[in-house]
Amino acid sequence: MPTHDEIFQKVQATLVDALGVDEEDVTSDATLQGNLGAESIDFLDIVFRLERNFGIKIPRGELFPENVVSDPEMIQDGKLTSKGIDELKTRMPYADLSSFTADPDVEKIGDLYTVEMLVQYVQSKLSA
């Protein structure tokens, strides 16, 4: 089992290749969209590259959950309801939701997709 640092370095290299960003920009707390400029089409490339680089299978919607914000029971006035937050916790157990739960604005969901989240996800797949 690779160490956290080894997984981070491989995730970092994956993101440098996929997004064309500088290695020093790919820090643990960097967000894929806000800091690294990833767009939705890039998520497919990132998934493909992570699968290849780590020898894992990533089912569609597992790493980047879909349809959370389309369910009216999960959103109210532009914020995730407690049911929506519970759903995110279930679908993204490797993401740090601590600051998001304080202000669960739908517009901030993209901030959950950090480099560290990818590292935690890969680590969970490799240890399974």
CSV table of N, CA, C and O in Angstrom, one decimal, residues 70-123:
chain,number,residue,atom,x,y,z
A,70,SER,N,-30.1,18.2,-8.1
A,70,SER,CA,-31.3,18.2,-8.9
A,70,SER,C,-32.5,17.7,-8.1
A,70,SER,O,-33.6,17.9,-8.6
A,71,ASP,N,-32.3,17.2,-7.0
A,71,ASP,CA,-33.5,16.7,-6.2
A,71,ASP,C,-34.0,17.8,-5.3
A,71,ASP,O,-33.3,18.4,-4.5
A,72,PRO,N,-35.3,18.2,-5.5
A,72,PRO,CA,-35.8,19.3,-4.7
A,72,PRO,C,-35.9,19.1,-3.2
A,72,PRO,O,-35.9,20.1,-2.5
A,73,GLU,N,-35.9,17.9,-2.8
A,73,GLU,CA,-35.8,17.6,-1.3
A,73,GLU,C,-34.5,17.9,-0.7
A,73,GLU,O,-34.3,18.0,0.5
A,74,MET,N,-33.5,18.1,-1.6
A,74,MET,CA,-32.1,18.3,-1.1
A,74,MET,C,-31.7,19.7,-1.1
A,74,MET,O,-30.6,20.0,-0.6
A,75,ILE,N,-32.5,20.6,-1.7
A,75,ILE,CA,-32.1,22.0,-1.9
A,75,ILE,C,-33.3,22.9,-1.5
A,75,ILE,O,-34.4,22.6,-1.8
A,76,GLN,N,-33.0,23.9,-0.8
A,76,GLN,CA,-34.0,24.9,-0.4
A,76,GLN,C,-33.3,26.2,-0.4
A,76,GLN,O,-32.3,26.4,0.3
A,77,ASP,N,-33.8,27.2,-1.1
A,77,ASP,CA,-33.3,28.5,-1.2
A,77,ASP,C,-31.8,28.6,-1.5
A,77,ASP,O,-31.0,29.3,-0.9
A,78,GLY,N,-31.4,27.7,-2.4
A,78,GLY,CA,-30.0,27.7,-2.9
A,78,GLY,C,-29.0,27.1,-1.9
A,78,GLY,O,-27.8,27.2,-2.1
A,79,LYS,N,-29.5,26.4,-0.9
A,79,LYS,CA,-28.7,25.7,0.1
A,79,LYS,C,-29.1,24.3,0.2
A,79,LYS,O,-30.3,24.0,0.0
A,80,LEU,N,-28.1,23.4,0.5
A,80,LEU,CA,-28.4,22.0,0.7
A,80,LEU,C,-29.2,21.9,2.0
A,80,LEU,O,-28.9,22.6,3.0
A,81,THR,N,-30.2,21.1,2.0
A,81,THR,CA,-31.0,20.8,3.3
A,81,THR,C,-30.2,19.8,4.1
A,81,THR,O,-29.2,19.3,3.6
A,82,SER,N,-30.7,19.5,5.3
A,82,SER,CA,-30.0,18.5,6.1
A,82,SER,C,-30.0,17.1,5.4
A,82,SER,O,-29.0,16.4,5.4
A,83,LYS,N,-31.0,16.9,4.6
A,83,LYS,CA,-31.1,15.6,3.8
A,83,LYS,C,-30.0,15.7,2.7
A,83,LYS,O,-29.4,14.7,2.4
A,84,GLY,N,-29.9,16.8,2.1
A,84,GLY,CA,-28.8,17.0,1.1
A,84,GLY,C,-27.4,16.8,1.6
A,84,GLY,O,-26.6,16.2,1.0
A,85,ILE,N,-27.2,17.4,2.8
A,85,ILE,CA,-25.9,17.2,3.4
A,85,ILE,C,-25.6,15.8,3.8
A,85,ILE,O,-24.5,15.2,3.5
A,86,ASP,N,-26.6,15.1,4.3
A,86,ASP,CA,-26.5,13.7,4.6
A,86,ASP,C,-26.2,12.8,3.4
A,86,ASP,O,-25.4,11.9,3.4
A,87,GLU,N,-26.8,13.2,2.3
A,87,GLU,CA,-26.6,12.5,1.0
A,87,GLU,C,-25.2,12.7,0.6
A,87,GLU,O,-24.5,11.8,0.1
A,88,LEU,N,-24.7,14.0,0.7
A,88,LEU,CA,-23.3,14.2,0.3
A,88,LEU,C,-22.3,13.4,1.2
A,88,LEU,O,-21.3,12.9,0.7
A,89,LYS,N,-22.6,13.4,2.5
A,89,LYS,CA,-21.7,12.6,3.4
A,89,LYS,C,-21.7,11.1,3.0
A,89,LYS,O,-20.7,10.5,3.1
A,90,THR,N,-22.9,10.6,2.6
A,90,THR,CA,-22.9,9.2,2.2
A,90,THR,C,-22.2,9.0,0.9
A,90,THR,O,-21.4,8.0,0.7
A,91,ARG,N,-22.4,9.9,-0.1
A,91,ARG,CA,-21.8,9.7,-1.4
A,91,ARG,C,-20.3,10.2,-1.5
A,91,ARG,O,-19.6,9.8,-2.4
A,92,MET,N,-19.9,11.0,-0.6
A,92,MET,CA,-18.5,11.5,-0.6
A,92,MET,C,-17.9,11.4,0.8
A,92,MET,O,-17.5,12.4,1.4
A,93,PRO,N,-17.7,10.1,1.3
A,93,PRO,CA,-17.2,10.0,2.6
A,93,PRO,C,-15.7,10.4,2.7
A,93,PRO,O,-15.2,10.6,3.8
A,94,TYR,N,-15.0,10.6,1.6
A,94,TYR,CA,-13.6,11.0,1.6
A,94,TYR,C,-13.4,12.5,1.5
A,94,TYR,O,-12.3,12.9,1.5
A,95,ALA,N,-14.5,13.2,1.4
A,95,ALA,CA,-14.4,14.7,1.3
A,95,ALA,C,-14.6,15.3,2.7
A,95,ALA,O,-15.3,14.8,3.5
A,96,ASP,N,-13.9,16.4,2.9
A,96,ASP,CA,-14.0,17.2,4.1
A,96,ASP,C,-15.2,18.2,4.0
A,96,ASP,O,-15.1,19.2,3.3
A,97,LEU,N,-16.3,17.8,4.7
A,97,LEU,CA,-17.5,18.7,4.6
A,97,LEU,C,-17.6,19.6,5.8
A,97,LEU,O,-18.6,20.3,5.9
A,98,SER,N,-16.6,19.7,6.6
A,98,SER,CA,-16.7,20.5,7.9
A,98,SER,C,-17.0,22.0,7.6
A,98,SER,O,-18.0,22.5,8.2
A,99,SER,N,-16.3,22.6,6.7
A,99,SER,CA,-16.6,24.1,6.5
A,99,SER,C,-17.9,24.2,5.6
A,99,SER,O,-18.6,25.2,5.8
A,100,PHE,N,-18.1,23.3,4.7
A,100,PHE,CA,-19.3,23.3,3.9
A,100,PHE,C,-20.6,23.3,4.7
A,100,PHE,O,-21.5,24.0,4.4
A,101,THR,N,-20.6,22.4,5.7
A,101,THR,CA,-21.9,22.2,6.4
A,101,THR,C,-22.3,23.5,7.2
A,101,THR,O,-23.4,23.7,7.4
A,102,ALA,N,-21.3,24.4,7.5
A,102,ALA,CA,-21.6,25.6,8.2
A,102,ALA,C,-22.3,26.6,7.2
A,102,ALA,O,-23.2,27.4,7.7
A,103,ASP,N,-22.0,26.5,5.9
A,103,ASP,CA,-22.7,27.3,4.9
A,103,ASP,C,-22.9,26.5,3.7
A,103,ASP,O,-22.1,26.6,2.7
A,104,PRO,N,-23.9,25.7,3.6
A,104,PRO,CA,-24.1,24.7,2.6
A,104,PRO,C,-24.7,25.3,1.3
A,104,PRO,O,-25.6,24.7,0.7
A,105,ASP,N,-24.1,26.4,0.8
A,105,ASP,CA,-24.5,27.0,-0.4
A,105,ASP,C,-24.2,26.1,-1.6
A,105,ASP,O,-23.1,25.6,-1.8
A,106,VAL,N,-25.2,25.9,-2.5
A,106,VAL,CA,-25.1,25.0,-3.6
A,106,VAL,C,-23.9,25.4,-4.5
A,106,VAL,O,-23.2,24.6,-5.0
A,107,GLU,N,-23.7,26.7,-4.6
A,107,GLU,CA,-22.6,27.2,-5.4
A,107,GLU,C,-21.2,26.8,-4.9
A,107,GLU,O,-20.2,26.9,-5.6
A,108,LYS,N,-21.1,26.4,-3.7
A,108,LYS,CA,-19.8,26.0,-3.1
A,108,LYS,C,-19.6,24.5,-3.1
A,108,LYS,O,-18.5,24.1,-2.6
A,109,ILE,N,-20.4,23.8,-3.7
A,109,ILE,CA,-20.2,22.3,-3.8
A,109,ILE,C,-18.9,22.0,-4.5
A,109,ILE,O,-18.2,21.1,-4.2
A,110,GLY,N,-18.6,22.8,-5.6
A,110,GLY,CA,-17.4,22.6,-6.3
A,110,GLY,C,-16.1,22.7,-5.5
A,110,GLY,O,-15.1,22.1,-5.8
A,111,ASP,N,-16.2,23.5,-4.4
A,111,ASP,CA,-15.1,23.7,-3.5
A,111,ASP,C,-14.7,22.4,-2.7
A,111,ASP,O,-13.6,22.3,-2.1
A,112,LEU,N,-15.6,21.4,-2.7
A,112,LEU,CA,-15.4,20.1,-2.0
A,112,LEU,C,-14.4,19.3,-2.8
A,112,LEU,O,-13.8,18.4,-2.2
A,113,TYR,N,-14.3,19.5,-4.1
A,113,TYR,CA,-13.4,18.7,-4.9
A,113,TYR,C,-12.0,19.3,-4.9
A,113,TYR,O,-11.6,20.1,-5.7
A,114,THR,N,-11.3,18.8,-3.9
A,114,THR,CA,-9.9,19.3,-3.7
A,114,THR,C,-8.9,18.2,-4.0
A,114,THR,O,-9.3,17.0,-4.2
A,115,VAL,N,-7.7,18.5,-4.1
A,115,VAL,CA,-6.6,17.6,-4.4
A,115,VAL,C,-6.6,16.5,-3.2
A,115,VAL,O,-6.5,15.3,-3.5
A,116,GLU,N,-6.7,17.0,-2.0
A,116,GLU,CA,-6.7,16.1,-0.9
A,116,GLU,C,-7.9,15.1,-0.9
A,116,GLU,O,-7.8,13.9,-0.6
A,117,MET,N,-9.1,15.6,-1.4
A,117,MET,CA,-10.2,14.7,-1.6
A,117,MET,C,-9.9,13.5,-2.5
A,117,MET,O,-10.2,12.4,-2.3
A,118,LEU,N,-9.2,13.9,-3.6
A,118,LEU,CA,-8.8,12.8,-4.6
A,118,LEU,C,-7.8,11.8,-4.0
A,118,LEU,O,-7.9,10.6,-4.2
A,119,VAL,N,-6.9,12.4,-3.2
A,119,VAL,CA,-5.9,11.5,-2.5
A,119,VAL,C,-6.7,10.5,-1.5
A,119,VAL,O,-6.4,9.3,-1.5
A,120,GLN,N,-7.6,11.1,-0.7
A,120,GLN,CA,-8.4,10.3,0.2
A,120,GLN,C,-9.2,9.2,-0.6
A,120,GLN,O,-9.3,8.1,-0.1
A,121,TYR,N,-9.8,9.6,-1.7
A,121,TYR,CA,-10.6,8.7,-2.5
A,121,TYR,C,-9.7,7.5,-3.0
A,121,TYR,O,-10.0,6.4,-2.9
A,122,VAL,N,-8.6,7.9,-3.6
A,122,VAL,CA,-7.7,6.9,-4.1
A,122,VAL,C,-7.2,5.9,-3.0
A,122,VAL,O,-7.1,4.7,-3.2
A,123,GLN,N,-6.8,6.5,-1.9
A,123,GLN,CA,-6.4,5.7,-0.7
A,123,GLN,C,-7.5,4.7,-0.3
A,123,GLN,O,-7.2,3.6,0.0
